[in-house]
PDB file of C-alpha atoms in Angstrom:
ATOM      1  CA  ASP A   1       0.000   0.000   0.000  1.00 77.00           C
ATOM      2  CA  LEU A   2       2.842   2.363   0.829  1.00 76.00           C
ATOM      3  CA  PHE A   3       4.515   1.783  -2.526  1.00 86.00           C
ATOM      4  CA  ALA A   4       1.224   2.380  -4.332  1.00 90.00           C
ATOM      5  CA  GLY A   5       0.794   5.628  -2.420  1.00 88.00           C
ATOM      6  CA  LEU A   6       4.345   6.738  -3.216  1.00 92.00           C
ATOM      7  CA  ALA A   7       3.809   5.885  -6.889  1.00 95.00           C
ATOM      8  CA  ALA A   8       0.633   7.973  -6.878  1.00 95.00           C
ATOM      9  CA  TYR A   9       2.501  10.839  -5.187  1.00 95.00           C
ATOM     10  CA  ALA A  10       5.346  10.680  -7.721  1.00 96.00           C
ATOM     11  CA  GLY A  11       2.955  10.445 -10.660  1.00 97.00           C
ATOM     12  CA  THR A  12       0.876  13.352  -9.389  1.00 97.00           C
ATOM     13  CA  LEU A  13       3.950  15.517  -8.880  1.00 96.00           C
ATOM     14  CA  LEU A  14       5.380  14.704 -12.312  1.00 97.00           C
ATOM     15  CA  LEU A  15       2.007  15.418 -13.916  1.00 98.00           C
ATOM     16  CA  ALA A  16       1.731  18.741 -12.066  1.00 97.00           C
ATOM     17  CA  LEU A  17       5.226  19.742 -13.237  1.00 97.00           C
ATOM     18  CA  LEU A  18       4.348  18.813 -16.818  1.00 97.00           C
ATOM     19  CA  VAL A  19       1.099  20.768 -16.657  1.00 97.00           C
ATOM     20  CA  HIS A  20       2.985  23.779 -15.288  1.00 96.00           C
ATOM     21  CA  VAL A  21       5.466  23.678 -18.158  1.00 95.00           C
ATOM     22  CA  THR A  22       2.654  23.254 -20.682  1.00 95.00           C
ATOM     23  CA  ILE A  23       0.310  25.935 -19.327  1.00 96.00           C
ATOM     24  CA  VAL A  24       2.849  28.552 -18.217  1.00 95.00           C
ATOM     25  CA  TYR A  25       6.132  28.158 -20.105  1.00 95.00           C
ATOM     26  CA  LEU A  26       4.962  27.134 -23.568  1.00 95.00           C
ATOM     27  CA  PRO A  27       2.578  30.084 -24.030  1.00 95.00           C
ATOM     28  CA  LEU A  28       5.234  32.469 -22.691  1.00 94.00           C
ATOM     29  CA  LEU A  29       7.704  31.153 -25.237  1.00 94.00           C
ATOM     30  CA  ARG A  30       5.269  31.282 -28.120  1.00 94.00           C
ATOM     31  CA  PHE A  31       3.445  34.546 -27.455  1.00 94.00           C
ATOM     32  CA  ALA A  32       5.713  36.661 -25.255  1.00 93.00           C
ATOM     33  CA  ALA A  33       9.131  35.653 -26.621  1.00 91.00           C
ATOM     34  CA  GLY A  34       8.110  34.692 -30.152  1.00 92.00           C
ATOM     35  CA  ILE A  35      10.092  31.450 -30.009  1.00 92.00           C
ATOM     36  CA  GLY A  36       8.674  28.070 -30.854  1.00 93.00           C
ATOM     37  CA  PRO A  37       8.840  25.629 -27.953  1.00 93.00           C
ATOM     38  CA  ARG A  38      10.564  22.985 -30.079  1.00 94.00           C
ATOM     39  CA  LEU A  39      13.354  25.411 -31.003  1.00 95.00           C
ATOM     40  CA  PHE A  40      13.742  26.551 -27.397  1.00 96.00           C
ATOM     41  CA  PHE A  41      13.905  23.045 -25.947  1.00 95.00           C
ATOM     42  CA  THR A  42      16.303  21.887 -28.667  1.00 96.00           C
ATOM     43  CA  ARG A  43      18.679  24.741 -27.900  1.00 96.00           C
ATOM     44  CA  PHE A  44      18.199  24.507 -24.136  1.00 96.00           C
ATOM     45  CA  ARG A  45      18.745  20.744 -23.915  1.00 96.00           C
ATOM     46  CA  GLU A  46      22.207  20.900 -22.297  1.00 97.00           C
ATOM     47  CA  PRO A  47      21.194  22.975 -19.229  1.00 97.00           C
ATOM     48  CA  MET A  48      18.165  20.737 -18.742  1.00 97.00           C
ATOM     49  CA  LEU A  49      20.393  17.656 -18.712  1.00 97.00           C
ATOM     50  CA  VAL A  50      22.839  19.274 -16.286  1.00 97.00           C
ATOM     51  CA  ALA A  51      19.940  20.350 -14.056  1.00 95.00           C
ATOM     52  CA  PHE A  52      18.559  16.819 -14.088  1.00 96.00           C
ATOM     53  CA  SER A  53      21.883  15.204 -13.322  1.00 95.00           C
ATOM     54  CA  THR A  54      22.930  17.612 -10.559  1.00 93.00           C
ATOM     55  CA  GLY A  55      19.584  18.528  -8.995  1.00 90.00           C
ATOM     56  CA  SER A  56      21.026  21.996  -8.385  1.00 90.00           C
ATOM     57  CA  SER A  57      20.026  25.278 -10.002  1.00 89.00           C
ATOM     58  CA  ALA A  58      23.249  26.830  -8.722  1.00 89.00           C
ATOM     59  CA  ALA A  59      25.445  24.149 -10.298  1.00 92.00           C
ATOM     60  CA  THR A  60      23.584  24.520 -13.581  1.00 94.00           C
ATOM     61  CA  LEU A  61      23.887  28.318 -13.672  1.00 95.00           C
ATOM     62  CA  PRO A  62      27.119  28.596 -15.749  1.00 96.00           C
ATOM     63  CA  VAL A  63      25.755  26.247 -18.412  1.00 97.00           C
ATOM     64  CA  THR A  64      22.401  28.030 -18.388  1.00 97.00           C
ATOM     65  CA  MET A  65      24.049  31.434 -18.817  1.00 97.00           C
ATOM     66  CA  ARG A  66      26.259  30.260 -21.666  1.00 97.00           C
ATOM     67  CA  THR A  67      23.360  28.578 -23.463  1.00 97.00           C
ATOM     68  CA  VAL A  68      20.942  31.478 -23.050  1.00 97.00           C
ATOM     69  CA  GLU A  69      23.542  33.934 -24.359  1.00 97.00           C
ATOM     70  CA  GLN A  70      24.959  31.860 -27.221  1.00 96.00           C
ATOM     71  CA  LYS A  71      21.999  29.800 -28.396  1.00 96.00           C
ATOM     72  CA  LEU A  72      19.015  31.967 -27.483  1.00 94.00           C
ATOM     73  CA  GLY A  73      20.595  35.358 -28.178  1.00 93.00           C
ATOM     74  CA  VAL A  74      20.052  36.967 -24.778  1.00 95.00           C
ATOM     75  CA  PRO A  75      22.490  39.828 -24.080  1.00 96.00           C
ATOM     76  CA  ARG A  76      25.108  39.019 -21.425  1.00 95.00           C
ATOM     77  CA  GLU A  77      24.120  42.036 -19.259  1.00 95.00           C
ATOM     78  CA  LEU A  78      20.553  40.781 -19.000  1.00 95.00           C
ATOM     79  CA  ALA A  79      21.402  37.097 -18.529  1.00 96.00           C
ATOM     80  CA  SER A  80      23.966  37.864 -15.828  1.00 96.00           C
ATOM     81  CA  PHE A  81      21.260  39.621 -13.807  1.00 95.00           C
ATOM     82  CA  THR A  82      18.092  37.605 -14.391  1.00 95.00           C
ATOM     83  CA  LEU A  83      19.489  34.065 -14.306  1.00 95.00           C
ATOM     84  CA  PRO A  84      21.254  34.289 -10.910  1.00 93.00           C
ATOM     85  CA  LEU A  85      18.172  36.044  -9.530  1.00 91.00           C
ATOM     86  CA  GLY A  86      15.954  33.299 -10.950  1.00 90.00           C
ATOM     87  CA  ALA A  87      18.221  30.569  -9.563  1.00 88.00           C
ATOM     88  CA  THR A  88      17.740  32.166  -6.159  1.00 85.00           C
ATOM     89  CA  VAL A  89      14.031  32.990  -6.070  1.00 87.00           C
ATOM     90  CA  ASN A  90      12.303  31.116  -8.913  1.00 86.00           C
ATOM     91  CA  MET A  91      11.632  27.702  -7.421  1.00 88.00           C
ATOM     92  CA  ASP A  92       8.223  26.996  -8.908  1.00 90.00           C
ATOM     93  CA  GLY A  93       8.935  23.263  -9.176  1.00 91.00           C
ATOM     94  CA  THR A  94       9.723  23.256  -5.467  1.00 90.00           C
ATOM     95  CA  ALA A  95       6.515  25.129  -4.629  1.00 91.00           C
ATOM     96  CA  ILE A  96       4.504  22.598  -6.632  1.00 94.00           C
ATOM     97  CA  MET A  97       6.234  19.731  -4.799  1.00 93.00           C
ATOM     98  CA  GLN A  98       5.496  21.240  -1.412  1.00 92.00           C
ATOM     99  CA  GLY A  99       1.796  21.521  -2.207  1.00 92.00           C
ATOM    100  CA  VAL A 100       1.554  17.989  -3.577  1.00 94.00           C
ATOM    101  CA  ALA A 101       3.664  16.542  -0.742  1.00 94.00           C
ATOM    102  CA  THR A 102       1.552  18.270   1.909  1.00 92.00           C
ATOM    103  CA  CYS A 103      -1.612  16.869   0.341  1.00 92.00           C
ATOM    104  CA  PHE A 104      -0.059  13.388   0.180  1.00 93.00           C
ATOM    105  CA  ILE A 105       1.089  13.536   3.798  1.00 92.00           C
ATOM    106  CA  ALA A 106      -2.310  14.779   4.985  1.00 92.00           C
ATOM    107  CA  GLN A 107      -4.009  11.916   3.145  1.00 90.00           C
ATOM    108  CA  ALA A 108      -1.521   9.406   4.561  1.00 88.00           C
ATOM    109  CA  TYR A 109      -2.380  10.605   8.073  1.00 88.00           C
ATOM    110  CA  GLY A 110      -6.116  10.659   7.311  1.00 90.00           C
ATOM    111  CA  ILE A 111      -6.445  14.426   7.796  1.00 88.00           C
ATOM    112  CA  ASP A 112      -8.987  16.354   5.747  1.00 89.00           C
ATOM    113  CA  LEU A 113      -7.864  19.794   4.629  1.00 87.00           C
ATOM    114  CA  SER A 114     -10.334  22.678   4.423  1.00 88.00           C
ATOM    115  CA  ALA A 115     -10.334  25.361   1.743  1.00 89.00           C
ATOM    116  CA  GLY A 116      -8.703  27.799   4.158  1.00 89.00           C
ATOM    117  CA  VAL A 117      -5.912  25.327   4.842  1.00 89.00           C
ATOM    118  CA  TRP A 118      -5.404  24.895   1.094  1.00 89.00           C
ATOM    119  CA  LEU A 119      -4.958  28.638   0.720  1.00 91.00           C
ATOM    120  CA  ALA A 120      -2.446  28.593   3.579  1.00 89.00           C
ATOM    121  CA  ILE A 121      -0.570  25.731   1.888  1.00 89.00           C
ATOM    122  CA  ILE A 122      -0.413  27.639  -1.405  1.00 89.00           C
ATOM    123  CA  ALA A 123       0.791  30.834   0.267  1.00 89.00           C
ATOM    124  CA  THR A 124       3.337  29.114   2.501  1.00 87.00           C
ATOM    125  CA  ALA A 125       4.677  26.869  -0.275  1.00 86.00           C
ATOM    126  CA  THR A 126       5.100  29.849  -2.578  1.00 85.00           C
ATOM    127  CA  LEU A 127       6.846  31.971   0.040  1.00 85.00           C
ATOM    128  CA  SER A 128       9.042  29.174   1.388  1.00 81.00           C
ATOM    129  CA  SER A 129      10.116  28.139  -2.110  1.00 80.00           C
ATOM    130  CA  ILE A 130      11.439  31.656  -2.684  1.00 81.00           C
ATOM    131  CA  GLY A 131      13.813  31.153   0.235  1.00 72.00           C
ATOM    132  CA  THR A 132      14.869  27.665  -0.803  1.00 77.00           C
ATOM    133  CA  ALA A 133      18.578  27.250  -1.513  1.00 75.00           C
ATOM    134  CA  ALA A 134      19.545  26.274  -5.056  1.00 71.00           C
ATOM    135  CA  VAL A 135      21.082  22.985  -3.899  1.00 75.00           C
ATOM    136  CA  PRO A 136      19.797  19.397  -4.153  1.00 77.00           C
ATOM    137  CA  SER A 137      16.818  18.464  -1.967  1.00 78.00           C
ATOM    138  CA  ALA A 138      16.635  21.843  -0.212  1.00 79.00           C
ATOM    139  CA  GLY A 139      12.891  21.802  -0.896  1.00 82.00           C
ATOM    140  CA  LEU A 140      12.512  19.064   1.707  1.00 82.00           C
ATOM    141  CA  VAL A 141      13.951  21.363   4.356  1.00 84.00           C
ATOM    142  CA  THR A 142      11.546  24.173   3.534  1.00 84.00           C
ATOM    143  CA  LEU A 143       8.706  21.648   3.338  1.00 87.00           C
ATOM    144  CA  THR A 144       8.860  21.643   7.139  1.00 87.00           C
ATOM    145  CA  LEU A 145       7.563  25.240   7.058  1.00 84.00           C
ATOM    146  CA  VAL A 146       4.523  24.186   5.052  1.00 87.00           C
ATOM    147  CA  LEU A 147       3.872  21.167   7.262  1.00 89.00           C
ATOM    148  CA  ALA A 148       4.131  23.349  10.381  1.00 88.00           C
ATOM    149  CA  GLN A 149       1.629  25.795   8.881  1.00 84.00           C
ATOM    150  CA  VAL A 150      -1.033  23.098   8.641  1.00 86.00           C
ATOM    151  CA  GLY A 151      -0.088  21.130  11.756  1.00 88.00           C
ATOM    152  CA  LEU A 152       1.325  18.023  10.086  1.00 89.00           C
ATOM    153  CA  PRO A 153       4.263  16.132  11.655  1.00 89.00           C
ATOM    154  CA  PHE A 154       7.750  16.775  10.280  1.00 86.00           C
ATOM    155  CA  GLU A 155       8.711  13.118  10.462  1.00 89.00           C
ATOM    156  CA  ALA A 156       6.274  12.457   7.624  1.00 87.00           C
ATOM    157  CA  ILE A 157       8.963  13.792   5.283  1.00 90.00           C
ATOM    158  CA  GLY A 158      10.735  10.468   5.867  1.00 89.00           C
ATOM    159  CA  VAL A 159       7.988   8.743   3.887  1.00 87.00           C
ATOM    160  CA  ILE A 160       8.793  10.651   0.686  1.00 91.00           C
ATOM    161  CA  LEU A 161      12.542  10.934   1.286  1.00 89.00           C
ATOM    162  CA  GLY A 162      13.304   7.638  -0.437  1.00 87.00           C
ATOM    163  CA  ILE A 163      11.938   8.711  -3.810  1.00 91.00           C
ATOM    164  CA  ASP A 164      12.664  12.416  -3.582  1.00 91.00           C
ATOM    165  CA  ARG A 165      16.063  12.369  -5.291  1.00 92.00           C
ATOM    166  CA  PHE A 166      14.571  11.560  -8.696  1.00 94.00           C
ATOM    167  CA  LEU A 167      11.700  13.979  -8.157  1.00 95.00           C
ATOM    168  CA  ASP A 168      14.145  16.689  -7.069  1.00 93.00           C
ATOM    169  CA  MET A 169      16.022  16.246 -10.340  1.00 94.00           C
ATOM    170  CA  CYS A 170      12.771  16.765 -12.253  1.00 96.00           C
ATOM    171  CA  ARG A 171      11.878  19.833 -10.159  1.00 94.00           C
ATOM    172  CA  THR A 172      15.274  21.328 -10.868  1.00 93.00           C
ATOM    173  CA  VAL A 173      14.725  20.972 -14.616  1.00 96.00           C
ATOM    174  CA  VAL A 174      11.463  22.888 -14.253  1.00 96.00           C
ATOM    175  CA  ASN A 175      13.125  25.581 -12.112  1.00 94.00           C
ATOM    176  CA  VAL A 176      16.043  26.098 -14.515  1.00 95.00           C
ATOM    177  CA  THR A 177      13.779  26.043 -17.559  1.00 96.00           C
ATOM    178  CA  GLY A 178      11.577  28.699 -15.958  1.00 95.00           C
ATOM    179  CA  ASP A 179      14.614  30.903 -15.368  1.00 95.00           C
ATOM    180  CA  ALA A 180      15.594  30.649 -19.025  1.00 96.00           C
ATOM    181  CA  VAL A 181      12.060  31.185 -20.323  1.00 96.00           C
ATOM    182  CA  VAL A 182      11.584  34.340 -18.275  1.00 95.00           C
ATOM    183  CA  THR A 183      15.036  35.632 -19.248  1.00 96.00           C
ATOM    184  CA  THR A 184      14.217  35.028 -22.914  1.00 96.00           C
ATOM    185  CA  VAL A 185      10.892  36.845 -22.567  1.00 95.00           C
ATOM    186  CA  VAL A 186      12.560  39.816 -20.857  1.00 95.00           C
ATOM    187  CA  ALA A 187      15.224  39.933 -23.582  1.00 94.00           C
ATOM    188  CA  LYS A 188      12.545  39.974 -26.265  1.00 93.00           C
ATOM    189  CA  ARG A 189      10.669  42.782 -24.504  1.00 89.00           C
ATOM    190  CA  GLU A 190      13.771  44.947 -23.934  1.00 83.00           C
TER     191      GLU A 190
END
């Protein structure tokens, strides 16, 4: 039963990350930056692979900067400001994980969450993800803030810890891709 629950958690998180990329990033690329998603993802493949393999936005930053400048045509002055800022505060994949993980943990403990608690989860996950370090699995540390907000036990993180490494790698790809998409949009608008 535990493995089925963890599989459902992982599948839900991966689906949520995919939906985020599809609903937020693809339209931004197409309509705000004027770049086709296929072209962007072809040119941005290397930083995505580094992000996946390291699980760290900070470790991926040099590759992201080089790729955005050389392959996407973003001026160095802009990339050198927006990408480090994004690596520090743009952790949307982490915020999504914290929401999904909190829901999973609440269900595992048999706790029903009200609409007000959901709003608190969204606000706390968003704010805590901004302060998350750009290193592997830092989202688990800030997940404790979200769990505390809704009164769930911290030790519940141990349940998802075993599968989090792979999920963290996927979250990092989303975080780094978001940094590059926004930088590309800003470059197009400048």
